[in-house]
Amino acid sequence: METAPIASAIQLPSKSWTESAFLFLTISIVFCFGFAMLIGQSSAADIIAHWADRRCDLDVMMSAFYYKPADDIRSASQFTTDNFTFCVGSKTETYLHSLFGSLFEVLRKQMGAADIMTEVMTSLKTSLSSIYTPFSKMMGDFFNKFQQIGALGSRVFQHLYMSMKKAAGVATASIFIGLSLQTALLNTVDFLINVIMIVLYIMIALAVIFFFPILPVMAMVYLAVNGIEMALPGRTGSMGAVFCFDESTRILLQNGTTLPINEIKVGDVLLNGQIVEARIKLMGPLSPLYVIDGVEVSGDHRIWSAEKRLWTLVKDHPSAYKSFNHPDLLWTLITSNREIPVQGLHSVQRFADWEELPDTDENAALWDKIVTDLFGQVSNTQVPNNPPVLSGGLHVKKFQAGWIPLCTVQQGDWIMGENRWTKVLGVCHRQAHGGIGEKESRITDGVWIKEDTFYPSWVHSTKKSDTISWLGYHLITEEGAFRIRGLDSSSITDTIVRDFTEVGWWRLPETYTRVEKSMSRL
């Protein structure tokens, strides 16, 4: 059986060793204190000599009693306390001075700047005062004048106001006078109406009484009017009675194709080799169109009747009937053989062109005589060689537009006629094979002209015509004539010319009888 280990006994130092250590420590402390005293004695003289500079050193401040002068009556503790208080106060003052010195310096600088600004503001105030004082005096004088002017204006306004009240009174009186006159006028009109009604009642009674006796006279008048219409077809008609086509009419060309009449151009070659010499565009009809074989055409246009072997009016053709179409524009042509080949629904129809008469010297002389007879003038001895054509560069006077080129005129425009403004009813583009004048101021010898000074009546130009072919224009107007400028570039004299119809559109029916005689011989 094992036994527990036995701890070794601790040996304590002996009593002699303890005493030796205590003695050693005592001697060391005394030695150190003596050494310190020796050092203190060596530096005390220096500290006392420089007491003002070193009195606040930490070691000196803690041991100030040691440096108390012999002649100082204060106790050592009192001397140390006073020195400590002095050092704490001195250090605190130095610390606060270093801490707030810069701030106080900035504040001093700001106060200096404030003084300068105060001086500046004082100077500005003085300057403004020197400026404001005369300005205030001037404005005071101005305000006084303004008050005086205002007072005078008020007086003037009062006078004007009283004058306006007087004028209002006069106007009110005038209104009442006008109402009185209106009442008197209405009473007069009412009286006249009553008188007229009495007369009408009497006339109605007489008409009823005498109706049967005048019935034969009315029948005779009706028969006479119908007789005039039969003898002179279209004489009582309107512009729509001239011979024109609807724009849908198909014209046969030489190559066998067709074109609408509004797309035909001057110079196109038609079915039988005839050449289109002119294209005419007119405003819509006032009288109805007729339909024959699907072609819409004016009733007074002539169509070739194969059965009768003669030219007849469309409205007299047995196959024609009235159309309900009222187009805005109508078209027609002038061709070299005076015929227009038209493609109908079932066959080709032959229509006469605008001029109808063949282009011969005999027919030209006949037409010229018809025109001069209608003018009441003596026939010309020399028949013109060319139809009436004008250059597009000549000028006409358009309403509210001044003088414009003739080539820019359209249907519906208003231009200056012989005596008044007249409406343009149609525009013609035509080929001429001769003319008089330069390129932009040419006319043909077929144009009827009149000038107030040189040509008091209608004449053809006596100047020699050349043989140059050119494309020109002409117009159809309500008045039958219009004014142009530009025949002579050095003159601004107006020249009056007849329109394209030469006789006026309303007189065209008067030419039908004579034309029919020539057509019957074809």
mmCIF file of C-alpha atoms in Angstrom, residues 88-351:
data_model
loop_
_atom_site.group_PDB
_atom_site.id
_atom_site.type_symbol
_atom_site.label_atom_id
_atom_site.label_comp_id
_atom_site.label_asym_id
_atom_site.label_seq_id
_atom_site.Cartn_x
_atom_site.Cartn_y
_atom_site.Cartn_z
ATOM 1 C CA VAL A 88 -2.124 79.168 -11.768
ATOM 2 C CA GLY A 89 -3.463 82.693 -12.521
ATOM 3 C CA SER A 90 -0.527 83.468 -14.832
ATOM 4 C CA LYS A 91 -0.855 80.189 -16.720
ATOM 5 C CA THR A 92 -4.628 80.662 -17.013
ATOM 6 C CA GLU A 93 -4.213 84.214 -18.346
ATOM 7 C CA THR A 94 -1.598 83.056 -20.854
ATOM 8 C CA TYR A 95 -3.827 80.165 -21.975
ATOM 9 C CA LEU A 96 -6.904 82.377 -22.362
ATOM 10 C CA HIS A 97 -4.877 85.044 -24.165
ATOM 11 C CA SER A 98 -3.575 82.450 -26.651
ATOM 12 C CA LEU A 99 -7.085 80.977 -26.996
ATOM 13 C CA PHE A 100 -9.104 84.188 -27.494
ATOM 14 C CA GLY A 101 -6.416 86.547 -28.755
ATOM 15 C CA SER A 102 -7.018 85.737 -32.454
ATOM 16 C CA LEU A 103 -10.780 86.011 -31.996
ATOM 17 C CA PHE A 104 -10.432 89.371 -30.280
ATOM 18 C CA GLU A 105 -8.047 90.497 -33.027
ATOM 19 C CA VAL A 106 -10.631 89.524 -35.715
ATOM 20 C CA LEU A 107 -13.318 91.360 -33.780
ATOM 21 C CA ARG A 108 -11.094 94.432 -33.565
ATOM 22 C CA LYS A 109 -10.501 94.265 -37.351
ATOM 23 C CA GLN A 110 -14.249 93.919 -37.967
ATOM 24 C CA MET A 111 -14.945 96.882 -35.759
ATOM 25 C CA GLY A 112 -12.395 98.829 -37.766
ATOM 26 C CA ALA A 113 -14.074 97.786 -41.025
ATOM 27 C CA ALA A 114 -17.451 98.708 -39.524
ATOM 28 C CA ASP A 115 -16.116 102.131 -38.771
ATOM 29 C CA ILE A 116 -14.979 102.465 -42.391
ATOM 30 C CA MET A 117 -18.395 101.299 -43.689
ATOM 31 C CA THR A 118 -20.049 103.761 -41.334
ATOM 32 C CA GLU A 119 -17.966 106.522 -42.837
ATOM 33 C CA VAL A 120 -18.812 105.284 -46.382
ATOM 34 C CA MET A 121 -22.549 105.122 -45.620
ATOM 35 C CA THR A 122 -22.365 108.573 -44.080
ATOM 36 C CA SER A 123 -20.702 109.837 -47.249
ATOM 37 C CA LEU A 124 -23.334 108.115 -49.437
ATOM 38 C CA LYS A 125 -26.112 109.515 -47.299
ATOM 39 C CA THR A 126 -24.646 112.973 -47.729
ATOM 40 C CA SER A 127 -24.355 112.483 -51.516
ATOM 41 C CA LEU A 128 -27.901 111.123 -51.814
ATOM 42 C CA SER A 129 -29.162 113.981 -49.745
ATOM 43 C CA SER A 130 -27.444 116.451 -52.072
ATOM 44 C CA ILE A 131 -29.078 114.666 -55.074
ATOM 45 C CA TYR A 132 -32.507 114.086 -53.546
ATOM 46 C CA THR A 133 -33.009 117.634 -52.303
ATOM 47 C CA PRO A 134 -33.033 119.313 -55.783
ATOM 48 C CA PHE A 135 -34.872 116.303 -57.287
ATOM 49 C CA SER A 136 -37.524 116.527 -54.586
ATOM 50 C CA LYS A 137 -37.852 120.233 -55.259
ATOM 51 C CA MET A 138 -38.168 119.606 -59.007
ATOM 52 C CA MET A 139 -40.758 116.835 -58.476
ATOM 53 C CA GLY A 140 -42.667 119.100 -56.129
ATOM 54 C CA ASP A 141 -42.857 121.758 -58.824
ATOM 55 C CA PHE A 142 -43.861 119.108 -61.387
ATOM 56 C CA PHE A 143 -46.551 117.709 -59.098
ATOM 57 C CA ASN A 144 -47.934 121.183 -58.566
ATOM 58 C CA LYS A 145 -48.100 121.699 -62.348
ATOM 59 C CA PHE A 146 -49.667 118.248 -62.733
ATOM 60 C CA GLN A 147 -52.343 119.134 -60.209
ATOM 61 C CA GLN A 148 -53.041 122.352 -62.080
ATOM 62 C CA ILE A 149 -53.250 120.487 -65.421
ATOM 63 C CA GLY A 150 -55.508 117.870 -63.814
ATOM 64 C CA ALA A 151 -57.809 120.574 -62.586
ATOM 65 C CA LEU A 152 -57.952 122.140 -66.057
ATOM 66 C CA GLY A 153 -58.502 118.677 -67.632
ATOM 67 C CA SER A 154 -61.335 118.024 -65.222
ATOM 68 C CA ARG A 155 -62.972 121.272 -66.272
ATOM 69 C CA VAL A 156 -62.526 120.400 -69.958
ATOM 70 C CA PHE A 157 -63.968 116.920 -69.365
ATOM 71 C CA GLN A 158 -66.976 118.410 -67.624
ATOM 72 C CA HIS A 159 -67.587 120.699 -70.595
ATOM 73 C CA LEU A 160 -67.197 117.763 -73.013
ATOM 74 C CA TYR A 161 -69.516 115.644 -70.904
ATOM 75 C CA MET A 162 -72.159 118.344 -71.000
ATOM 76 C CA SER A 163 -71.662 118.682 -74.774
ATOM 77 C CA MET A 164 -72.087 114.911 -75.211
ATOM 78 C CA LYS A 165 -75.268 115.008 -73.185
ATOM 79 C CA LYS A 166 -76.542 117.736 -75.485
ATOM 80 C CA ALA A 167 -75.513 115.653 -78.531
ATOM 81 C CA ALA A 168 -77.258 112.618 -77.032
ATOM 82 C CA GLY A 169 -80.367 114.709 -76.631
ATOM 83 C CA VAL A 170 -80.149 115.804 -80.263
ATOM 84 C CA ALA A 171 -79.608 112.173 -81.367
ATOM 85 C CA THR A 172 -82.596 111.007 -79.344
ATOM 86 C CA ALA A 173 -84.704 113.721 -80.910
ATOM 87 C CA SER A 174 -83.437 112.660 -84.362
ATOM 88 C CA ILE A 175 -84.416 109.055 -83.624
ATOM 89 C CA PHE A 176 -87.915 110.107 -82.711
ATOM 90 C CA ILE A 177 -88.066 112.241 -85.852
ATOM 91 C CA GLY A 178 -86.914 109.215 -87.893
ATOM 92 C CA LEU A 179 -89.521 107.003 -86.252
ATOM 93 C CA SER A 180 -92.145 109.594 -87.060
ATOM 94 C CA LEU A 181 -90.980 109.720 -90.685
ATOM 95 C CA GLN A 182 -90.944 105.907 -90.842
ATOM 96 C CA THR A 183 -94.475 105.764 -89.509
ATOM 97 C CA ALA A 184 -95.561 108.363 -92.048
ATOM 98 C CA LEU A 185 -93.796 106.446 -94.846
ATOM 99 C CA LEU A 186 -95.384 103.152 -93.799
ATOM 100 C CA ASN A 187 -98.766 104.796 -93.744
ATOM 101 C CA THR A 188 -98.107 106.196 -97.218
ATOM 102 C CA VAL A 189 -96.980 102.779 -98.527
ATOM 103 C CA ASP A 190 -100.005 101.159 -96.939
ATOM 104 C CA PHE A 191 -102.217 103.712 -98.643
ATOM 105 C CA LEU A 192 -100.514 103.075 -102.020
ATOM 106 C CA ILE A 193 -100.854 99.308 -101.558
ATOM 107 C CA ASN A 194 -104.531 99.734 -100.875
ATOM 108 C CA VAL A 195 -104.898 101.866 -104.016
ATOM 109 C CA ILE A 196 -102.920 99.308 -106.083
ATOM 110 C CA MET A 197 -104.992 96.438 -104.717
ATOM 111 C CA ILE A 198 -108.169 98.273 -105.652
ATOM 112 C CA VAL A 199 -106.809 98.815 -109.174
ATOM 113 C CA LEU A 200 -105.767 95.131 -109.390
ATOM 114 C CA TYR A 201 -109.203 94.007 -108.276
ATOM 115 C CA ILE A 202 -110.697 96.180 -110.981
ATOM 116 C CA MET A 203 -108.247 94.769 -113.586
ATOM 117 C CA ILE A 204 -108.994 91.185 -112.510
ATOM 118 C CA ALA A 205 -112.670 91.880 -112.851
ATOM 119 C CA LEU A 206 -112.095 93.355 -116.325
ATOM 120 C CA ALA A 207 -109.879 90.369 -117.277
ATOM 121 C CA VAL A 208 -112.610 87.956 -116.245
ATOM 122 C CA ILE A 209 -115.166 89.967 -118.149
ATOM 123 C CA PHE A 210 -113.031 90.357 -121.303
ATOM 124 C CA PHE A 211 -111.178 86.980 -121.204
ATOM 125 C CA PHE A 212 -113.139 85.327 -123.963
ATOM 126 C CA PRO A 213 -112.909 88.298 -126.401
ATOM 127 C CA ILE A 214 -109.047 88.360 -126.138
ATOM 128 C CA LEU A 215 -108.624 84.565 -126.323
ATOM 129 C CA PRO A 216 -108.183 84.589 -130.148
ATOM 130 C CA VAL A 217 -105.468 87.278 -129.825
ATOM 131 C CA MET A 218 -103.523 85.102 -127.332
ATOM 132 C CA ALA A 219 -103.684 82.172 -129.732
ATOM 133 C CA MET A 220 -102.341 84.351 -132.550
ATOM 134 C CA VAL A 221 -99.417 85.536 -130.380
ATOM 135 C CA TYR A 222 -98.566 81.947 -129.435
ATOM 136 C CA LEU A 223 -98.597 80.829 -133.062
ATOM 137 C CA ALA A 224 -96.443 83.808 -134.071
ATOM 138 C CA VAL A 225 -93.794 82.989 -131.466
ATOM 139 C CA ASN A 226 -93.725 79.347 -132.549
ATOM 140 C CA GLY A 227 -93.400 80.483 -136.145
ATOM 141 C CA ILE A 228 -90.367 82.588 -135.263
ATOM 142 C CA GLU A 229 -88.790 79.614 -133.513
ATOM 143 C CA MET A 230 -89.399 77.431 -136.567
ATOM 144 C CA ALA A 231 -88.049 80.006 -139.014
ATOM 145 C CA LEU A 232 -85.017 81.043 -136.911
ATOM 146 C CA PRO A 233 -84.139 78.061 -134.712
ATOM 147 C CA GLY A 234 -82.556 78.957 -131.384
ATOM 148 C CA ARG A 235 -83.087 82.704 -131.734
ATOM 149 C CA THR A 236 -84.644 82.924 -128.281
ATOM 150 C CA GLY A 237 -82.120 80.493 -126.799
ATOM 151 C CA SER A 238 -79.131 81.114 -124.536
ATOM 152 C CA MET A 239 -75.432 80.333 -124.456
ATOM 153 C CA GLY A 240 -76.250 76.713 -123.819
ATOM 154 C CA ALA A 241 -77.903 76.568 -127.258
ATOM 155 C CA VAL A 242 -74.572 76.810 -129.101
ATOM 156 C CA PHE A 243 -73.112 73.576 -130.399
ATOM 157 C CA CYS A 244 -71.010 71.882 -127.698
ATOM 158 C CA PHE A 245 -70.335 68.448 -126.177
ATOM 159 C CA ASP A 246 -70.086 67.052 -122.671
ATOM 160 C CA GLU A 247 -66.500 66.347 -121.596
ATOM 161 C CA SER A 248 -67.157 62.574 -121.642
ATOM 162 C CA THR A 249 -67.640 62.603 -125.450
ATOM 163 C CA ARG A 250 -65.157 60.178 -127.129
ATOM 164 C CA ILE A 251 -63.404 61.574 -130.230
ATOM 165 C CA LEU A 252 -62.009 59.103 -132.795
ATOM 166 C CA LEU A 253 -58.345 59.570 -133.752
ATOM 167 C CA GLN A 254 -56.650 58.513 -136.977
ATOM 168 C CA ASN A 255 -54.975 55.544 -135.266
ATOM 169 C CA GLY A 256 -58.384 54.116 -134.294
ATOM 170 C CA THR A 257 -58.215 55.038 -130.612
ATOM 171 C CA THR A 258 -60.498 57.469 -128.822
ATOM 172 C CA LEU A 259 -59.903 60.308 -126.391
ATOM 173 C CA PRO A 260 -62.320 62.376 -124.287
ATOM 174 C CA ILE A 261 -62.919 65.697 -125.981
ATOM 175 C CA ASN A 262 -61.388 67.579 -123.038
ATOM 176 C CA GLU A 263 -58.057 65.784 -123.693
ATOM 177 C CA ILE A 264 -57.932 66.610 -127.409
ATOM 178 C CA LYS A 265 -55.165 69.077 -128.311
ATOM 179 C CA VAL A 266 -54.740 71.469 -131.208
ATOM 180 C CA GLY A 267 -52.882 69.633 -133.967
ATOM 181 C CA ASP A 268 -54.298 66.146 -133.231
ATOM 182 C CA VAL A 269 -55.286 64.145 -136.335
ATOM 183 C CA LEU A 270 -58.794 62.663 -136.259
ATOM 184 C CA LEU A 271 -60.384 59.631 -137.932
ATOM 185 C CA ASN A 272 -60.609 60.865 -141.516
ATOM 186 C CA GLY A 273 -57.325 62.763 -141.461
ATOM 187 C CA GLN A 274 -58.828 66.073 -140.414
ATOM 188 C CA ILE A 275 -56.615 68.170 -138.137
ATOM 189 C CA VAL A 276 -57.869 69.857 -134.970
ATOM 190 C CA GLU A 277 -57.437 73.588 -135.583
ATOM 191 C CA ALA A 278 -59.061 74.858 -132.384
ATOM 192 C CA ARG A 279 -60.341 73.647 -129.034
ATOM 193 C CA ILE A 280 -63.050 75.669 -127.260
ATOM 194 C CA LYS A 281 -64.025 75.353 -123.590
ATOM 195 C CA LEU A 282 -67.298 76.992 -122.493
ATOM 196 C CA MET A 283 -69.243 77.393 -119.277
ATOM 197 C CA GLY A 284 -72.106 74.980 -118.658
ATOM 198 C CA PRO A 285 -75.437 75.254 -120.502
ATOM 199 C CA LEU A 286 -78.508 77.224 -119.542
ATOM 200 C CA SER A 287 -80.656 75.026 -121.786
ATOM 201 C CA PRO A 288 -80.747 71.210 -121.612
ATOM 202 C CA LEU A 289 -78.419 68.891 -123.501
ATOM 203 C CA TYR A 290 -79.666 66.049 -125.700
ATOM 204 C CA VAL A 291 -78.555 62.426 -125.828
ATOM 205 C CA ILE A 292 -78.154 60.676 -129.163
ATOM 206 C CA ASP A 293 -76.486 57.264 -129.393
ATOM 207 C CA GLY A 294 -75.018 57.860 -125.909
ATOM 208 C CA VAL A 295 -73.470 61.212 -126.884
ATOM 209 C CA GLU A 296 -74.506 64.245 -124.790
ATOM 210 C CA VAL A 297 -74.587 67.307 -127.053
ATOM 211 C CA SER A 298 -76.405 70.650 -127.325
ATOM 212 C CA GLY A 299 -79.689 70.594 -129.229
ATOM 213 C CA ASP A 300 -78.574 73.108 -131.897
ATOM 214 C CA HIS A 301 -75.523 71.090 -132.875
ATOM 215 C CA ARG A 302 -75.781 69.568 -136.362
ATOM 216 C CA ILE A 303 -75.454 65.859 -136.992
ATOM 217 C CA TRP A 304 -75.264 64.058 -140.338
ATOM 218 C CA SER A 305 -78.436 62.083 -141.056
ATOM 219 C CA ALA A 306 -77.525 59.117 -143.260
ATOM 220 C CA GLU A 307 -81.193 58.394 -144.000
ATOM 221 C CA LYS A 308 -82.017 61.911 -145.160
ATOM 222 C CA ARG A 309 -78.549 62.576 -146.571
ATOM 223 C CA LEU A 310 -78.397 66.026 -144.959
ATOM 224 C CA TRP A 311 -77.294 67.877 -141.855
ATOM 225 C CA THR A 312 -79.990 68.182 -139.186
ATOM 226 C CA LEU A 313 -80.212 69.654 -135.708
ATOM 227 C CA VAL A 314 -79.740 67.181 -132.857
ATOM 228 C CA LYS A 315 -82.963 68.281 -131.158
ATOM 229 C CA ASP A 316 -84.858 67.497 -134.385
ATOM 230 C CA HIS A 317 -83.330 64.024 -134.736
ATOM 231 C CA PRO A 318 -85.860 61.230 -134.020
ATOM 232 C CA SER A 319 -83.365 59.334 -131.840
ATOM 233 C CA ALA A 320 -82.501 62.303 -129.603
ATOM 234 C CA TYR A 321 -83.964 62.926 -126.166
ATOM 235 C CA LYS A 322 -83.279 65.464 -123.420
ATOM 236 C CA SER A 323 -80.555 64.784 -120.854
ATOM 237 C CA PHE A 324 -80.819 65.433 -117.141
ATOM 238 C CA ASN A 325 -77.098 66.167 -116.939
ATOM 239 C CA HIS A 326 -76.055 69.800 -116.350
ATOM 240 C CA PRO A 327 -72.236 69.892 -116.569
ATOM 241 C CA ASP A 328 -70.230 72.924 -115.485
ATOM 242 C CA LEU A 329 -68.142 72.929 -118.684
ATOM 243 C CA LEU A 330 -68.789 72.135 -122.334
ATOM 244 C CA TRP A 331 -66.301 71.479 -125.143
ATOM 245 C CA THR A 332 -66.231 71.711 -128.918
ATOM 246 C CA LEU A 333 -63.677 71.648 -131.735
ATOM 247 C CA ILE A 334 -62.857 73.275 -135.048
ATOM 248 C CA THR A 335 -61.350 70.874 -137.584
ATOM 249 C CA SER A 336 -59.846 71.233 -141.033
ATOM 250 C CA ASN A 337 -62.852 69.586 -142.778
ATOM 251 C CA ARG A 338 -65.445 71.043 -140.371
ATOM 252 C CA GLU A 339 -66.490 67.591 -139.087
ATOM 253 C CA ILE A 340 -66.003 65.886 -135.718
ATOM 254 C CA PRO A 341 -66.028 62.045 -135.676
ATOM 255 C CA VAL A 342 -67.592 60.881 -132.395
ATOM 256 C CA GLN A 343 -67.772 57.314 -131.110
ATOM 257 C CA GLY A 344 -71.366 56.572 -130.055
ATOM 258 C CA LEU A 345 -72.656 53.550 -128.218
ATOM 259 C CA HIS A 346 -73.468 51.707 -131.444
ATOM 260 C CA SER A 347 -71.762 53.545 -134.295
ATOM 261 C CA VAL A 348 -69.579 56.460 -135.317
ATOM 262 C CA GLN A 349 -71.484 59.736 -135.547
ATOM 263 C CA ARG A 350 -70.544 62.690 -137.762
ATOM 264 C CA PHE A 351 -71.075 66.073 -136.109
#
